[in-house]
XYZ file of C-alpha atoms in Angstrom:
380
model
C -19.014 26.604 -21.605
C -19.146 25.659 -17.758
C -21.040 23.388 -18.622
C -18.224 21.922 -20.345
C -15.100 23.161 -18.471
C -17.145 21.337 -15.511
C -17.546 17.580 -17.008
C -13.994 18.149 -18.859
C -11.864 18.467 -14.943
C -14.033 15.963 -14.593
C -12.779 13.831 -16.373
C -9.705 14.995 -15.777
C -8.961 14.376 -12.593
C -10.016 11.284 -12.028
C -8.685 10.203 -15.095
C -5.628 10.835 -13.521
C -6.276 8.687 -10.337
C -6.342 5.931 -12.055
C -3.282 6.194 -13.291
C -1.236 7.825 -9.980
C -2.774 5.002 -8.399
C -1.825 2.114 -10.988
C 2.023 4.064 -10.337
C 1.936 3.370 -6.958
C 0.473 -0.598 -7.533
C 3.550 -1.177 -9.991
C 5.812 0.775 -7.196
C 4.195 -1.281 -4.301
C 3.718 1.746 -2.107
C -0.496 0.561 -1.719
C -2.061 -2.887 -0.918
C -5.593 -2.327 -2.322
C -8.368 -4.440 -1.703
C -8.867 -6.846 -4.094
C -12.693 -7.715 -3.423
C -13.713 -4.429 -3.152
C -11.517 -4.073 -7.150
C -13.482 -7.711 -8.380
C -16.458 -4.879 -7.534
C -15.950 -2.087 -9.377
C -14.100 -3.724 -12.878
C -17.451 -5.467 -12.518
C -20.543 -2.633 -12.275
C -17.978 -0.496 -14.206
C -17.881 -2.346 -17.199
C -21.772 -2.586 -16.867
C -22.016 0.694 -16.948
C -20.556 0.820 -19.557
C -22.222 -1.855 -21.557
C -25.380 -0.546 -20.250
C -25.368 3.531 -20.791
C -23.741 2.504 -24.693
C -26.833 1.101 -24.901
C -29.609 3.474 -23.843
C -27.230 6.873 -25.440
C -24.918 5.811 -28.504
C -22.853 8.347 -29.160
C -22.674 10.565 -26.520
C -19.309 11.267 -25.131
C -19.534 10.125 -21.169
C -20.177 6.690 -22.997
C -16.112 6.549 -23.866
C -15.373 8.432 -20.240
C -17.635 5.147 -19.375
C -15.716 2.123 -20.929
C -12.374 3.909 -19.899
C -12.948 4.102 -16.583
C -13.647 0.421 -16.933
C -10.992 -0.629 -18.598
C -8.776 1.467 -15.767
C -10.637 -0.136 -12.986
C -10.175 -3.696 -14.794
C -5.889 -2.872 -14.878
C -5.396 -2.185 -11.182
C -7.593 -5.786 -10.822
C -5.186 -7.611 -13.210
C -2.627 -5.823 -11.285
C -3.769 -6.968 -7.434
C -4.808 -10.507 -8.827
C -0.753 -10.393 -10.349
C 1.207 -9.684 -7.441
C -0.794 -11.723 -4.812
C -1.328 -14.817 -4.910
C -4.364 -15.620 -3.671
C -6.553 -16.403 -0.683
C -9.580 -17.271 -0.865
C -12.977 -13.574 0.275
C -13.446 -13.695 3.703
C -16.927 -14.135 5.024
C -17.434 -10.294 4.378
C -16.606 -10.205 1.218
C -18.076 -12.947 0.100
C -21.333 -11.551 1.063
C -20.221 -7.736 -0.600
C -19.389 -9.657 -3.545
C -22.467 -11.120 -3.865
C -24.725 -8.512 -2.687
C -23.243 -5.992 -4.976
C -23.581 -9.070 -7.322
C -26.892 -8.874 -6.931
C -28.318 -4.964 -7.502
C -25.479 -5.045 -11.013
C -27.637 -8.049 -12.430
C -31.396 -6.060 -11.483
C -30.151 -3.350 -13.022
C -28.162 -5.170 -15.698
C -32.100 -6.692 -16.668
C -34.170 -3.401 -15.637
C -32.271 -0.477 -16.974
C -35.246 1.850 -17.045
C -36.522 0.596 -13.873
C -36.502 3.225 -11.017
C -36.047 0.789 -7.667
C -33.121 -1.456 -9.808
C -31.209 1.851 -9.757
C -32.071 2.712 -5.898
C -30.151 -0.605 -5.051
C -27.123 -0.174 -7.248
C -27.028 2.605 -5.537
C -27.550 0.691 -2.503
C -24.702 -1.746 -3.653
C -21.595 0.865 -3.782
C -20.954 1.335 -0.206
C -21.835 -2.282 -0.152
C -18.481 -2.718 -1.935
C -16.809 0.263 -0.406
C -16.780 -2.115 3.132
C -14.338 -4.657 2.362
C -11.770 -1.730 1.755
C -12.252 0.176 4.303
C -12.184 -2.935 6.799
C -8.715 -3.085 5.115
C -7.780 1.414 5.786
C -8.891 0.705 9.526
C -6.749 -2.054 10.126
C -3.844 -0.017 8.416
C -4.147 3.574 6.905
C -1.358 2.637 4.757
C -2.211 0.394 2.696
C -4.150 2.608 0.719
C -2.377 6.400 1.542
C -2.681 7.559 -2.680
C -3.443 11.053 -3.351
C -5.703 8.539 -6.014
C -8.818 9.124 -3.431
C -8.097 12.762 -2.806
C -8.163 13.039 -6.785
C -11.370 11.056 -7.503
C -13.216 13.111 -4.419
C -12.485 15.787 -6.099
C -13.854 14.534 -9.388
C -17.082 13.737 -7.108
C -17.739 17.217 -6.684
C -16.938 17.957 -10.658
C -19.166 15.686 -11.448
C -22.105 16.659 -8.918
C -22.079 20.464 -10.506
C -22.603 18.614 -14.302
C -25.451 16.575 -12.738
C -26.736 19.329 -10.785
C -26.058 21.706 -15.013
C -28.342 18.632 -16.633
C -31.257 19.953 -18.159
C -32.740 16.620 -16.639
C -31.523 15.088 -13.105
C -33.061 11.951 -11.573
C -33.369 11.021 -7.881
C -31.525 7.584 -8.074
C -29.035 9.321 -10.398
C -28.199 12.492 -8.429
C -27.546 9.690 -5.590
C -25.667 7.478 -7.392
C -23.182 10.699 -7.483
C -24.047 12.116 -3.905
C -22.861 8.181 -2.658
C -19.633 7.547 -5.270
C -18.771 11.539 -4.073
C -19.413 10.365 0.234
C -17.818 6.715 -0.130
C -14.304 8.340 -1.745
C -14.027 10.929 0.567
C -14.340 8.658 3.633
C -11.806 6.625 2.041
C -9.615 9.795 1.068
C -9.967 11.366 4.638
C -9.453 7.586 6.728
C -5.887 7.919 4.860
C -5.715 11.598 5.433
C -3.631 10.721 8.792
C -6.523 11.164 10.229
C -9.514 13.058 8.916
C -8.198 16.319 10.081
C -6.099 16.855 6.968
C -6.840 15.187 4.156
C -5.539 17.117 1.885
C -1.500 14.631 3.136
C -2.213 11.823 0.933
C -2.415 13.965 -1.914
C 1.528 14.229 -0.986
C 2.346 16.772 1.014
C 4.411 15.492 3.581
C 6.407 18.623 5.315
C 5.264 21.970 5.391
C 2.668 23.912 7.812
C 0.358 21.167 6.643
C 1.885 18.818 9.006
C -0.104 20.738 12.317
C -3.472 20.208 11.122
C -2.425 16.815 11.458
C -5.080 15.741 15.111
C -3.732 11.804 14.656
C 0.364 11.376 13.263
C 0.499 7.033 13.957
C 4.057 7.493 13.881
C 4.770 9.882 15.967
C 3.272 7.488 18.831
C 5.737 5.222 18.432
C 8.220 6.499 16.269
C 10.854 8.743 15.817
C 13.347 10.553 13.511
C 15.757 11.573 15.386
C 20.186 12.617 14.605
C 22.707 9.779 15.483
C 26.976 10.166 14.405
C 25.222 7.977 11.626
C 22.969 10.540 10.265
C 19.104 10.573 10.054
C 18.494 7.490 13.118
C 14.374 5.976 13.721
C 14.281 6.506 17.981
C 11.374 4.387 19.301
C 8.333 6.912 21.304
C 7.198 3.546 23.370
C 8.120 0.218 24.886
C 8.149 -2.467 22.389
C 8.226 -6.544 23.607
C 10.334 -8.939 21.603
C 7.323 -10.503 18.876
C 5.782 -6.924 17.980
C 5.862 -5.649 14.382
C 7.851 -2.616 13.958
C 6.886 -1.772 10.507
C 6.339 -2.685 7.046
C 9.470 -2.502 4.798
C 8.430 -1.629 1.098
C 9.684 0.091 -2.792
C 9.838 -0.488 -5.776
C 11.192 -4.880 -7.039
C 14.554 -3.873 -8.794
C 16.929 -6.511 -10.412
C 20.311 -6.636 -8.996
C 21.485 -5.444 -12.948
C 19.648 -2.125 -12.273
C 20.900 -1.561 -8.505
C 23.382 1.468 -8.740
C 26.728 0.259 -8.397
C 27.122 4.232 -5.721
C 24.353 4.920 -3.700
C 24.849 7.300 -0.671
C 22.043 9.404 1.130
C 18.217 7.779 1.770
C 18.301 6.460 -1.542
C 21.238 3.618 -1.303
C 18.278 1.187 1.151
C 18.012 -2.083 -1.089
C 16.796 -4.759 0.961
C 17.874 -8.365 -0.881
C 15.026 -10.482 -1.193
C 15.258 -12.332 -3.783
C 19.432 -13.598 -5.204
C 17.997 -12.262 -8.640
C 15.733 -8.731 -6.603
C 15.842 -6.340 -4.267
C 13.978 -4.198 -3.367
C 14.485 -0.539 -3.004
C 13.727 2.851 -1.543
C 9.925 3.675 -0.734
C 10.095 6.644 0.993
C 9.121 6.376 3.899
C 10.137 5.770 7.800
C 11.023 2.466 6.066
C 14.575 3.804 5.280
C 15.990 5.719 8.384
C 16.859 2.373 10.446
C 20.119 1.621 10.271
C 22.699 -1.505 10.915
C 23.435 -2.650 13.642
C 25.571 -6.136 14.844
C 23.424 -6.156 17.607
C 20.200 -5.153 16.757
C 17.327 -5.054 18.107
C 15.095 -6.303 15.405
C 14.360 -8.172 11.985
C 13.577 -8.353 9.178
C 9.704 -11.449 8.282
C 8.987 -12.236 5.202
C 5.776 -13.883 5.139
C 2.695 -13.728 1.521
C 1.539 -10.537 3.529
C 4.862 -7.819 3.435
C 8.139 -7.405 4.711
C 8.359 -6.516 8.473
C 10.506 -5.582 11.133
C 10.024 -7.738 13.477
C 11.533 -6.861 17.646
C 13.910 -9.356 19.161
C 14.567 -8.364 22.351
C 12.468 -5.385 24.735
C 12.651 -2.625 22.885
C 12.520 0.871 25.763
C 11.117 4.220 24.424
C 14.338 6.475 23.323
C 16.010 3.552 22.192
C 17.170 3.184 18.067
C 15.433 0.770 15.567
C 17.497 -1.252 13.900
C 18.943 -4.753 12.780
C 21.288 -6.574 10.692
C 21.774 -6.338 6.546
C 23.891 -8.860 6.180
C 19.737 -11.666 6.537
C 19.292 -11.016 3.652
C 22.160 -10.583 1.585
C 23.733 -12.354 -1.052
C 26.158 -10.818 -3.304
C 29.829 -12.157 -1.836
C 31.708 -9.193 -3.046
C 29.019 -6.811 -1.467
C 30.611 -4.947 2.142
C 30.356 -2.209 3.944
C 32.505 -0.986 7.076
C 30.138 -1.133 10.539
C 30.076 2.768 12.742
C 27.146 0.662 14.943
C 29.130 1.602 18.370
C 28.334 -1.989 19.298
C 30.222 -3.640 22.139
C 30.084 -6.762 19.179
C 30.316 -4.908 16.156
C 31.992 -6.936 13.831
C 33.674 -3.568 11.902
C 32.806 -5.547 8.066
C 29.624 -5.893 6.891
C 28.942 -9.096 4.563
C 26.831 -11.250 3.118
C 24.570 -13.652 5.156
C 27.861 -16.352 5.102
C 29.942 -13.607 7.316
C 28.239 -15.065 9.436
C 29.139 -16.949 12.329
C 27.409 -20.054 11.809
C 26.030 -19.597 15.473
C 24.857 -17.063 14.468
C 22.880 -17.919 11.368
C 20.712 -20.159 13.610
C 19.741 -17.673 15.608
C 18.213 -15.555 12.516
C 17.037 -18.648 11.466
C 15.485 -19.995 14.207
C 13.494 -16.708 14.491
C 12.587 -16.276 10.780
C 13.962 -13.148 10.105
C 16.100 -14.404 6.824
C 14.592 -13.260 3.454
C 13.179 -16.179 2.147
C 16.092 -18.156 0.341
C 18.259 -18.298 3.115
C 16.384 -20.254 4.767
C 16.545 -24.171 5.081
C 16.875 -25.954 2.967
C 13.893 -28.595 4.866
C 11.903 -25.949 6.126
C 11.434 -24.917 2.638
C 10.592 -27.481 1.905
C 7.789 -28.226 5.006
C 6.079 -25.238 3.721
C 7.002 -25.476 -0.042
C 5.024 -28.891 0.595
C 2.344 -27.608 3.743
C 0.502 -25.100 0.985
């Protein structure tokens, strides 16, 4: 009975992880590495086929098949939401090594050394993801990694309780466990309290974190507008402060009345908005004399410093730099000397101010000069 319970638990945790990850991908809360997922899709599909051939009718075969479908769904979702970019040298090497291992596994399914080669291929397939997370932990900050790790632990218990267990099979489970756990710890804000990556953002667990990246850069305090983001260190012009993320909405899906943290909608096209993310970017306020601006690039939307920002200074940007709606306006309370009193769309700005933002690439793409957009298209 215990064997069945652990098996069911492993399956539930694994597929819950896939569901959570797909939801995060849909809401644009994660930025997965495409090379790793391409490798994992091929690996799980091959594993499902070979296992079904060796063990026809076994319930584990259906689990492998569903895992392969989930991996392929994530991979397709990644490709649909990103423009094509050739793999880096590291990614190409990882793909080649793992493809070789998987080919050997497919040809020599029963060979002991073929299994060991697959075991060696697992950490290689994780390498692009490790690199991505090391550069920016927010790219993979999903509860899925914790769920996969716990699922691997359940699989390990199932494996050691089984009637027979080969060294290669045990090695495969252990390597998968260590690889998933390593990513979980890396995104767990970081290394001491990976439970935070399961979504626990407040409460007593907060003090267990050994390193909180945003605390080194920003503070959240109250001002006359409510919550606001303040610099905790000095920033120079051109420094990237943080990334704006959130689910995309059509214009007709935006609420007509908004308040609180849910009112942060950034217009990214004439017909689409980026909604609240539930993160620090939701708290960055407007100013008619901002010290930062939004820059739209292929990799995402980033808040960039436009002048020196001193420690303790509030971080702000101009809401008008992304707006084209003519019927939208906001009574401004930024208290800047150049306050416009009423905030409108981009056309409501002084023409010289419009050019100032355009020259620094701090407007939404559809608000750029037509000649600059044409040059970008020709260059691409």
